[in-house]
CSV table of C-alpha atoms and ligand atoms in Angstrom, one decimal:
chain,number,residue,atom,x,y,z
A,1373,MET,CA,19.0,6.8,37.8
A,1374,PRO,CA,19.8,5.4,41.0
A,1375,GLU,CA,23.3,3.9,41.9
A,1376,PRO,CA,23.2,-0.1,41.8
A,1377,THR,CA,24.1,-1.8,45.0
A,1378,THR,CA,27.1,-3.7,45.5
A,1379,ILE,CA,26.6,-7.4,45.2
A,1380,THR,CA,28.5,-9.6,47.6
A,1381,THR,CA,29.3,-13.0,46.5
A,1382,ASP,CA,31.7,-15.9,47.1
A,1383,THR,CA,32.2,-16.1,43.4
A,1384,LEU,CA,31.8,-14.4,40.0
A,1385,ILE,CA,32.3,-15.9,36.6
A,1386,VAL,CA,33.0,-13.7,33.5
A,1387,GLY,CA,31.7,-15.2,30.6
A,1388,SER,CA,28.7,-17.7,29.9
A,1389,GLY,CA,30.0,-19.7,27.1
A,1390,PRO,CA,30.1,-23.5,27.7
A,1391,THR,CA,33.1,-23.7,30.2
A,1392,GLY,CA,31.4,-20.7,32.3
A,1393,LEU,CA,27.9,-22.6,32.6
A,1394,PHE,CA,29.8,-25.9,33.3
A,1395,GLN,CA,31.8,-23.8,36.3
A,1396,VAL,CA,28.3,-22.8,37.9
A,1397,PHE,CA,27.7,-26.6,38.0
A,1398,GLN,CA,30.7,-27.8,39.4
A,1399,LEU,CA,30.8,-25.0,42.0
A,1400,GLY,CA,27.3,-25.8,42.8
A,1401,LEU,CA,28.0,-29.2,43.8
A,1402,LEU,CA,30.7,-27.7,46.2
A,1403,GLU,CA,27.6,-25.6,47.4
A,1404,ILE,CA,29.1,-22.6,46.2
A,1405,LYS,CA,26.7,-20.1,44.3
A,1406,ALA,CA,27.7,-17.9,41.4
A,1407,HIS,CA,26.8,-14.7,39.6
A,1408,VAL,CA,27.7,-14.8,36.1
A,1409,ILE,CA,28.3,-11.9,33.9
A,1410,ASP,CA,28.2,-11.7,30.1
A,1411,ALA,CA,29.1,-9.0,27.5
A,1412,LEU,CA,26.4,-10.8,25.4
A,1413,PRO,CA,22.6,-10.5,26.0
A,1414,TYR,CA,22.2,-14.5,26.0
A,1415,ALA,CA,24.4,-17.1,27.6
A,1416,GLY,CA,26.2,-19.6,25.1
A,1417,GLY,CA,29.5,-17.8,24.0
A,1418,GLN,CA,30.8,-19.2,20.6
A,1419,CYS,CA,28.3,-22.0,20.8
A,1420,ILE,CA,25.6,-19.3,20.4
A,1421,GLU,CA,27.2,-16.6,18.7
A,1422,LEU,CA,29.3,-18.5,15.9
A,1423,TYR,CA,27.9,-21.9,15.3
A,1424,PRO,CA,24.3,-22.0,16.7
A,1425,ASP,CA,22.9,-24.7,14.2
A,1426,LYS,CA,26.0,-26.6,13.4
A,1427,PRO,CA,26.7,-30.1,15.0
A,1428,ILE,CA,29.2,-30.8,17.4
A,1429,TYR,CA,30.5,-34.6,17.5
A,1430,ASP,CA,33.2,-34.7,20.3
A,1431,ILE,CA,31.2,-33.9,23.7
A,1432,PRO,CA,31.4,-37.1,25.7
A,1433,ALA,CA,28.6,-39.2,25.5
A,1434,LEU,CA,26.7,-37.0,23.2
A,1435,PRO,CA,27.4,-38.3,20.0
A,1436,ARG,CA,26.0,-35.1,17.9
A,1437,CYS,CA,24.4,-32.0,19.3
A,1438,THR,CA,24.4,-28.4,18.0
A,1439,GLY,CA,25.8,-25.2,19.7
A,1440,ARG,CA,22.2,-24.2,20.5
A,1441,GLU,CA,21.4,-27.8,22.0
A,1442,LEU,CA,24.6,-28.1,24.1
A,1443,VAL,CA,23.9,-24.5,25.6
A,1444,SER,CA,20.3,-25.4,26.4
A,1445,ARG,CA,21.4,-28.7,28.0
A,1446,LEU,CA,24.1,-26.9,30.3
A,1447,LEU,CA,21.5,-24.4,31.1
A,1448,GLU,CA,18.9,-27.4,32.3
A,1449,GLN,CA,21.9,-29.2,34.0
A,1450,ILE,CA,22.6,-25.8,36.2
A,1451,SER,CA,19.0,-25.0,36.8
A,1452,PRO,CA,18.8,-26.5,40.1
A,1453,PHE,CA,21.5,-23.8,41.5
A,1454,GLN,CA,19.4,-20.7,40.8
A,1455,THR,CA,22.4,-18.6,39.3
A,1456,THR,CA,22.0,-15.2,38.7
A,1457,PHE,CA,23.0,-14.0,35.1
A,1458,HIS,CA,23.9,-10.4,34.4
A,1459,LEU,CA,23.9,-10.4,30.6
A,1460,GLY,CA,24.6,-7.3,28.4
A,1461,GLN,CA,27.4,-5.8,30.5
A,1462,GLU,CA,30.9,-6.2,30.1
A,1463,VAL,CA,33.5,-6.7,33.1
A,1464,THR,CA,35.4,-3.6,32.7
A,1465,SER,CA,37.4,-3.7,36.0
A,1466,VAL,CA,38.7,-5.9,38.8
A,1467,GLU,CA,40.3,-4.2,41.7
A,1468,PRO,CA,42.2,-6.3,44.5
A,1469,GLN,CA,41.1,-5.3,48.1
A,1470,ALA,CA,43.0,-5.1,51.0
A,1471,ASP,CA,40.6,-7.9,52.5
A,1472,LYS,CA,41.9,-10.3,49.7
A,1473,ARG,CA,38.6,-9.8,48.0
A,1474,PHE,CA,38.1,-8.2,44.4
A,1475,LEU,CA,35.9,-5.4,43.4
A,1476,VAL,CA,34.6,-6.1,40.1
A,1477,GLN,CA,32.6,-3.4,37.9
A,1478,THR,CA,30.8,-3.8,34.9
A,1479,SER,CA,29.9,-1.7,32.0
A,1480,THR,CA,26.2,-0.8,33.3
A,1481,GLY,CA,27.9,0.3,36.8
A,1482,GLN,CA,27.0,-2.8,38.6
A,1483,ARG,CA,29.3,-3.4,41.2
A,1484,PHE,CA,30.5,-7.0,43.0
A,1485,LEU,CA,32.7,-7.7,45.8
A,1486,THR,CA,33.8,-11.4,45.5
A,1487,LYS,CA,36.1,-13.7,47.2
A,1488,THR,CA,36.9,-15.6,43.9
A,1489,ILE,CA,36.7,-14.8,40.0
A,1490,PHE,CA,36.4,-17.2,37.2
A,1491,ILE,CA,37.7,-15.9,34.0
A,1492,ALA,CA,35.6,-17.8,31.3
A,1493,GLY,CA,35.9,-15.3,28.8
A,1494,GLY,CA,36.9,-17.3,25.8
A,1495,VAL,CA,38.2,-15.2,22.9
A,1496,GLY,CA,37.2,-12.1,24.7
A,1497,SER,CA,33.7,-10.4,24.7
A,1498,PHE,CA,32.0,-10.3,21.4
A,1499,GLN,CA,31.9,-6.4,20.1
A,1500,PRO,CA,29.7,-5.3,17.3
A,1501,ARG,CA,31.8,-4.7,13.8
A,1502,GLU,CA,31.9,-1.0,12.8
A,1503,LEU,CA,31.6,0.6,9.4
A,1504,SER,CA,35.1,1.1,8.1
A,1505,LEU,CA,35.1,4.7,7.7
A,1506,GLU,CA,37.2,6.3,10.2
A,1507,ASP,CA,35.4,9.7,10.2
A,1508,PHE,CA,32.1,8.0,11.1
A,1509,LYS,CA,33.1,7.7,14.7
A,1510,LYS,CA,32.2,10.8,15.7
A,1511,PHE,CA,28.4,9.9,14.7
A,1512,ARG,CA,28.5,6.8,16.7
A,1513,GLY,CA,25.5,6.9,19.2
A,1514,THR,CA,24.0,9.7,17.8
A,1515,GLN,CA,23.3,9.0,14.0
A,1516,ILE,CA,25.2,5.7,13.7
A,1517,HIS,CA,24.2,2.7,15.9
A,1518,TYR,CA,25.3,-0.5,16.0
A,1519,THR,CA,22.5,-2.2,18.5
A,1520,VAL,CA,19.3,-1.2,18.4
A,1521,PRO,CA,18.8,2.1,19.6
A,1522,SER,CA,16.4,2.9,22.4
A,1523,ASP,CA,14.6,5.7,20.5
A,1524,SER,CA,14.3,3.7,17.3
A,1525,ALA,CA,10.4,3.6,17.8
A,1526,HIS,CA,10.7,7.7,17.0
A,1527,TRP,CA,12.4,7.5,13.8
A,1528,ILE,CA,9.2,7.6,11.9
A,1529,LYS,CA,9.4,9.8,8.6
A,1530,GLN,CA,13.3,10.1,9.1
A,1531,ASN,CA,15.5,8.6,6.6
A,1532,VAL,CA,16.5,5.1,7.9
A,1533,LEU,CA,19.8,3.0,6.7
A,1534,VAL,CA,20.0,-0.5,7.8
A,1535,VAL,CA,23.1,-2.1,7.2
A,1536,GLY,CA,23.7,-6.0,6.8
A,1537,ALA,CA,22.2,-9.4,5.9
A,1538,ASN,CA,21.8,-11.0,9.3
A,1539,ASP,CA,18.7,-11.8,11.6
A,1540,ALA,CA,19.3,-8.5,13.5
A,1541,ALA,CA,19.6,-6.4,10.5
A,1542,LEU,CA,16.7,-7.9,8.6
A,1543,GLU,CA,14.4,-7.8,11.9
A,1544,PHE,CA,15.2,-4.2,12.5
A,1545,ALA,CA,14.6,-3.0,9.0
A,1546,ILE,CA,11.1,-5.1,9.2
A,1547,GLN,CA,10.6,-3.2,12.5
A,1548,GLN,CA,10.9,0.1,11.0
A,1549,VAL,CA,8.4,-0.5,8.4
A,1550,GLN,CA,6.0,-2.0,10.9
A,1551,LEU,CA,6.6,1.1,12.7
A,1552,GLY,CA,5.1,3.1,9.8
A,1553,ASN,CA,8.5,4.5,8.8
A,1554,PRO,CA,8.0,4.8,4.7
A,1555,LYS,CA,11.9,5.8,4.4
A,1556,VAL,CA,13.7,2.6,5.3
A,1557,THR,CA,16.6,1.2,3.1
A,1558,LEU,CA,18.2,-1.9,3.3
A,1559,LEU,CA,21.9,-1.8,2.1
A,1560,HIS,CA,24.2,-5.2,1.7
A,1561,ARG,CA,27.1,-5.9,-0.6
A,1562,ARG,CA,24.9,-8.3,-2.3
A,1563,ASP,CA,21.1,-9.4,-2.9
A,1564,GLN,CA,21.6,-12.3,-0.6
A,1565,PHE,CA,20.9,-12.5,3.1
A,1566,GLN,CA,21.7,-15.1,5.8
A,1567,ALA,CA,18.6,-15.2,8.2
A,1568,GLN,CA,15.7,-17.2,9.2
A,1569,GLU,CA,13.2,-18.5,6.5
A,1570,ASN,CA,10.3,-16.6,8.0
A,1571,THR,CA,12.1,-13.2,8.1
A,1572,LEU,CA,13.5,-13.8,4.6
A,1573,ILE,CA,10.0,-14.4,3.5
A,1574,GLU,CA,9.1,-11.2,5.1
A,1575,ILE,CA,11.7,-8.9,3.6
A,1576,ASP,CA,10.8,-10.3,0.2
A,1577,ARG,CA,7.3,-9.2,0.5
A,1578,LEU,CA,8.2,-5.7,2.0
A,1579,ARG,CA,10.7,-5.4,-0.8
A,1580,GLN,CA,7.9,-6.4,-3.6
A,1581,THR,CA,5.2,-4.2,-2.1
A,1582,HIS,CA,7.7,-1.1,-2.0
A,1583,GLN,CA,7.4,-0.8,1.6
A,1584,LEU,CA,11.3,-1.5,2.0
A,1585,ALA,CA,13.9,-0.4,-0.5
A,1586,PHE,CA,16.9,-2.1,-1.1
A,1587,LEU,CA,20.4,-1.4,-2.4
A,1588,ALA,CA,23.2,-3.7,-3.3
A,1589,GLY,CA,26.6,-2.0,-2.6
A,1590,GLN,CA,28.8,-0.4,-0.1
A,1591,ILE,CA,29.4,3.0,1.8
A,1592,THR,CA,32.1,4.8,0.4
A,1593,GLY,CA,32.0,8.0,1.7
A,1594,PHE,CA,29.3,10.8,3.2
A,1595,GLN,CA,28.3,14.3,3.6
A,1596,THR,CA,27.4,16.5,6.3
A,1597,HIS,CA,25.0,19.5,7.0
A,1598,HIS,CA,25.9,21.8,10.0
A,1599,ASP,CA,28.2,18.9,11.4
A,1600,GLN,CA,25.3,16.6,11.0
A,1601,LEU,CA,25.6,13.4,8.8
A,1602,SER,CA,23.3,14.2,5.9
A,1603,ALA,CA,24.0,11.6,3.1
A,1604,VAL,CA,26.2,8.8,2.4
A,1605,LEU,CA,27.5,7.7,-1.0
A,1606,ILE,CA,26.9,4.1,-2.1
A,1607,THR,CA,28.7,2.5,-4.6
A,1608,ASN,CA,27.1,-0.3,-6.3
A,1609,THR,CA,28.4,-3.5,-7.8
A,1610,GLN,CA,28.8,-2.1,-11.0
A,1611,GLY,CA,30.9,0.6,-9.6
A,1612,SER,CA,28.8,3.7,-10.1
A,1613,THR,CA,28.5,5.8,-6.6
A,1614,GLN,CA,25.1,7.7,-5.9
A,1615,PRO,CA,24.5,9.8,-2.5
A,1616,LEU,CA,21.5,8.5,-0.4
A,1617,LYS,CA,20.1,10.9,2.1
A,1618,VAL,CA,20.3,9.5,5.7
A,1619,ASP,CA,19.3,10.6,9.5
A,1620,HIS,CA,20.1,7.3,10.8
A,1621,ILE,CA,22.5,4.5,10.1
A,1622,ALA,CA,21.7,1.2,11.9
A,1623,ALA,CA,24.4,-1.3,11.2
A,1624,PHE,CA,24.3,-4.9,12.2
A,1625,LEU,CA,27.8,-6.2,10.8
A,1626,GLY,CA,28.1,-9.2,13.3
A,1627,LEU,CA,30.1,-9.2,16.4
A,1628,SER,CA,34.1,-9.6,16.8
A,1629,PRO,CA,35.6,-11.1,19.8
A,1630,LYS,CA,38.1,-8.4,21.6
A,1631,LEU,CA,40.2,-9.4,24.7
A,1632,GLY,CA,39.2,-5.9,25.9
A,1633,PRO,CA,39.6,-4.6,29.3
A,1634,ILE,CA,40.7,-8.4,30.6
A,1635,SER,CA,44.5,-7.5,29.7
A,1636,GLN,CA,44.2,-4.6,32.3
A,1637,TRP,CA,43.6,-6.7,35.4
A,1638,GLY,CA,47.3,-7.5,36.0
A,1639,LEU,CA,47.2,-11.1,34.8
A,1640,ASN,CA,50.1,-12.9,33.2
A,1641,LEU,CA,49.4,-13.1,29.6
A,1642,ASP,CA,51.2,-15.2,26.7
A,1643,LYS,CA,49.9,-14.2,23.1
A,1644,ARG,CA,46.4,-12.6,24.7
A,1645,GLN,CA,45.9,-15.8,26.9
A,1646,ILE,CA,45.9,-16.0,30.4
A,1647,VAL,CA,48.7,-18.3,31.9
A,1648,VAL,CA,47.5,-20.7,34.6
A,1649,ASP,CA,49.0,-23.9,36.5
A,1650,THR,CA,47.4,-27.1,35.6
A,1651,GLU,CA,46.4,-28.1,39.1
A,1652,LYS,CA,44.3,-25.3,39.9
A,1653,PHE,CA,43.9,-23.4,37.1
A,1654,GLU,CA,44.6,-20.2,38.9
A,1655,THR,CA,46.4,-17.1,37.6
A,1656,ASN,CA,49.3,-15.3,39.0
A,1657,ILE,CA,46.6,-13.7,41.2
A,1658,SER,CA,45.7,-15.8,44.2
A,1659,GLY,CA,41.6,-16.4,44.0
A,1660,ILE,CA,41.5,-15.5,40.1
A,1661,PHE,CA,41.2,-18.7,38.2
A,1662,ALA,CA,40.9,-18.7,34.0
A,1663,VAL,CA,39.1,-21.8,32.3
A,1664,GLY,CA,38.5,-22.5,28.8
A,1665,ASP,CA,39.8,-21.0,25.9
A,1666,ILE,CA,41.0,-18.0,27.4
A,1667,ASN,CA,43.6,-19.4,29.4
A,1668,THR,CA,46.9,-21.2,28.3
A,1669,TYR,CA,49.5,-23.9,29.7
A,1670,PRO,CA,51.7,-26.5,28.2
A,1671,GLY,CA,49.6,-28.7,25.9
A,1672,LYS,CA,46.5,-26.4,26.0
A,1673,LYS,CA,43.6,-27.5,23.4
A,1674,LYS,CA,41.1,-25.1,23.0
A,1675,LEU,CA,38.0,-27.5,23.1
A,1676,ILE,CA,34.8,-27.5,25.2
A,1677,LEU,CA,36.1,-30.8,26.6
A,1678,CYS,CA,39.1,-29.4,28.0
A,1679,GLY,CA,37.1,-26.4,29.6
A,1680,PHE,CA,35.0,-28.9,31.3
A,1681,HIS,CA,37.8,-30.6,32.9
A,1682,GLU,CA,39.3,-27.1,33.8
A,1683,ALA,CA,36.2,-25.9,35.4
A,1684,THR,CA,36.3,-29.1,37.8
A,1685,LEU,CA,39.6,-28.9,39.2
A,1686,ALA,CA,39.3,-25.1,39.6
A,1687,ALA,CA,36.0,-25.2,41.5
A,1688,PHE,CA,37.7,-27.5,44.0
A,1689,ALA,CA,40.7,-25.2,44.0
A,1690,ALA,CA,38.1,-22.0,44.8
A,1691,ALA,CA,36.6,-23.9,47.6
A,1692,ALA,CA,39.8,-24.3,49.3
A,1693,HIS,CA,40.2,-20.7,48.7
A,1694,ILE,CA,37.1,-19.8,50.2
A,1695,THR,CA,36.9,-22.1,53.2
A,1696,PRO,CA,40.6,-23.0,53.9
A,1697,ASP,CA,39.5,-24.9,56.9
A,1698,LYS,CA,37.1,-27.2,55.5
A,1699,ALA,CA,38.2,-30.3,53.6
A,1700,THR,CA,36.1,-30.9,50.1
A,1701,PRO,CA,35.7,-34.5,49.9
A,1702,LEU,CA,35.2,-35.8,46.1
A,1703,GLN,CA,31.4,-37.2,45.8
A,1704,TYR,CA,30.1,-39.3,43.5
A,1705,THR,CA,26.7,-38.0,41.9
A,1706,THR,CA,25.4,-41.3,41.4
A,1707,THR,CA,25.7,-42.1,45.0
A,1708,SER,CA,26.1,-38.9,47.2
A,1709,LYS,CA,22.9,-37.8,49.1
A,1710,LYS,CA,24.1,-34.6,49.9
A,1711,LEU,CA,24.4,-34.1,46.0
A,1712,HIS,CA,21.1,-35.4,45.2
A,1713,GLN,CA,19.6,-33.0,47.7
A,1714,LEU,CA,21.5,-30.2,45.9
A,1715,LEU,CA,20.5,-31.5,42.6
A,1716,GLY,CA,16.8,-31.9,43.5
A,1717,VAL,CA,16.7,-35.4,42.7
A,1718,THR,CA,15.7,-38.4,44.7
A,1719,SER,CA,18.1,-41.2,45.3
A,1720,ASN,CA,17.0,-44.8,44.7
B,780,FAD,C1,33.0,-22.7,14.1
B,780,FAD,C2,33.5,-23.3,15.4
B,780,FAD,C3,33.0,-24.8,15.7
B,780,FAD,C4,33.6,-25.2,16.9
B,780,FAD,N1,33.5,-26.7,17.1
B,780,FAD,C5,33.9,-27.3,18.3
B,780,FAD,C6,33.7,-28.7,18.5
B,780,FAD,O1,33.2,-29.1,17.5
B,780,FAD,N2,34.3,-29.0,19.6
B,780,FAD,C7,34.9,-28.5,20.4
B,780,FAD,O2,35.0,-29.0,21.4
B,780,FAD,N3,35.1,-27.1,20.4
B,780,FAD,C8,34.6,-26.4,19.2
B,780,FAD,N4,34.9,-25.0,18.7
B,780,FAD,C9,35.5,-24.4,20.1
B,780,FAD,C10,34.7,-24.0,21.3
B,780,FAD,O3,33.2,-23.5,20.9
B,780,FAD,C11,35.4,-23.3,22.3
B,780,FAD,O4,36.4,-24.2,22.9
B,780,FAD,C12,34.4,-23.1,23.5
B,780,FAD,O5,33.3,-22.1,23.0
B,780,FAD,C13,35.2,-22.5,24.5
B,780,FAD,O6,34.2,-22.2,25.6
B,780,FAD,P1,34.3,-20.9,26.6
B,780,FAD,O7,33.2,-20.8,27.6
B,780,FAD,O8,35.9,-21.0,27.2
B,780,FAD,O9,34.4,-19.3,25.9
B,780,FAD,P2,33.3,-18.6,24.9
B,780,FAD,O10,32.5,-20.0,24.4
B,780,FAD,O11,34.1,-18.0,23.7
B,780,FAD,O12,32.3,-17.9,25.7
B,780,FAD,C14,33.2,-16.7,26.5
B,780,FAD,C15,32.3,-15.7,26.6
B,780,FAD,O13,32.7,-14.8,27.7
B,780,FAD,C16,32.2,-13.4,27.4
B,780,FAD,N5,33.2,-12.5,27.9
B,780,FAD,C17,34.3,-12.2,27.5
B,780,FAD,N6,35.1,-11.2,28.1
B,780,FAD,C18,34.2,-10.8,28.8
B,780,FAD,C19,34.1,-9.5,29.8
B,780,FAD,N7,35.4,-8.9,29.8
B,780,FAD,N8,32.8,-9.3,30.1
B,780,FAD,C20,31.8,-10.1,30.2
B,780,FAD,N9,31.8,-11.2,29.2
B,780,FAD,C21,32.7,-11.3,28.4
B,780,FAD,C22,32.0,-13.6,25.9
B,780,FAD,O14,31.1,-12.6,25.6
B,780,FAD,C23,31.5,-14.8,25.6
B,780,FAD,O15,30.0,-15.2,25.9
B,780,FAD,C24,34.3,-24.4,18.1
B,780,FAD,C25,34.6,-22.9,17.8
B,780,FAD,C26,33.9,-22.4,16.4
B,780,FAD,C27,34.2,-21.2,16.2
């Protein structure tokens, strides 16, 4: 694989939750283009990951909208700024450089040289929950998988155990059956799933036609053969335990947030939150701002509305940091011809 080139930018936003997205908008109004990185493969943060279809009632002037709707409106609002998203990669390191810029690296090896950083990391990056047996760790990535493995199309005729009850688990099980694998078993604690209607209907059909086996229970142990995982022990709801042959386990147990590498970037933290001032929302490192759920200051409230306010003030502070000799006047989107031009709207 060729080395990815280093991207040079004025600003980098870590996190594409509602705050990170609105940060793009506020920076865009000040003519600052942003690159946005998120560990998840899609934008939206908690709104998409934790409550996509639940209504939110406290967004100003939007009496009711779901998490998904809010994110789609934010994405529409930032569309004039042609932002580059780098999704499915976690920011792993941030190193201050002698010229006051920061060298940022992600889990895919992508590097950025940036003048400012906005940490909009919420409750941290969402990581897949793992199976709880400690000794399973050694099979991670070879026989136990927590994301869709790139070679799973070639598992035909291997014993595949899919663990979980969400869309990701059920869709993976369906995909394996559709690839022609006759040895797919779905395992969940109980015979009840949480997924989209059409996925549930398809799972039902595959079970009734005996193309997919289902077991209600939990993995309580395993067996090996020549250091390879050969079987798992499954204890059912009545308490009896049976071995099941496995070559691969694909477990989709949801995601849990972890502060992760952010805690190692030399930032002042208070109870795993980044300490900022309330004028610029800047951290103890000049040029690094923290906005949204990730920050803390006296009176902090973890609300989307508060993240939007913080992003607005932080954008002005970043403009002063990037171009210290240039004043940044406040302009109204209603009346400013300059802002209309940036937003691609015609003024009346
Ligand atoms: C069930 C529920 C209901 C809620 N209802 C409301 C409500 O009605 N009203 C309201 O105002 N608020 C509500 N909230 C809170 C609201 O969702 C949060 O305040 C908001 O999501 C914070 O936005 P954020 O952008 O700061 O962070 P997040 O939404 O958490 O997004 C942060 C993003 O940063 C990414 N990230 C973190 N670290 C890294 C890294 N190192 N590298 C790359 N990416 C990283 C994460 O993957 C994530 O996508 C609710 C929360 C929950 C859980």
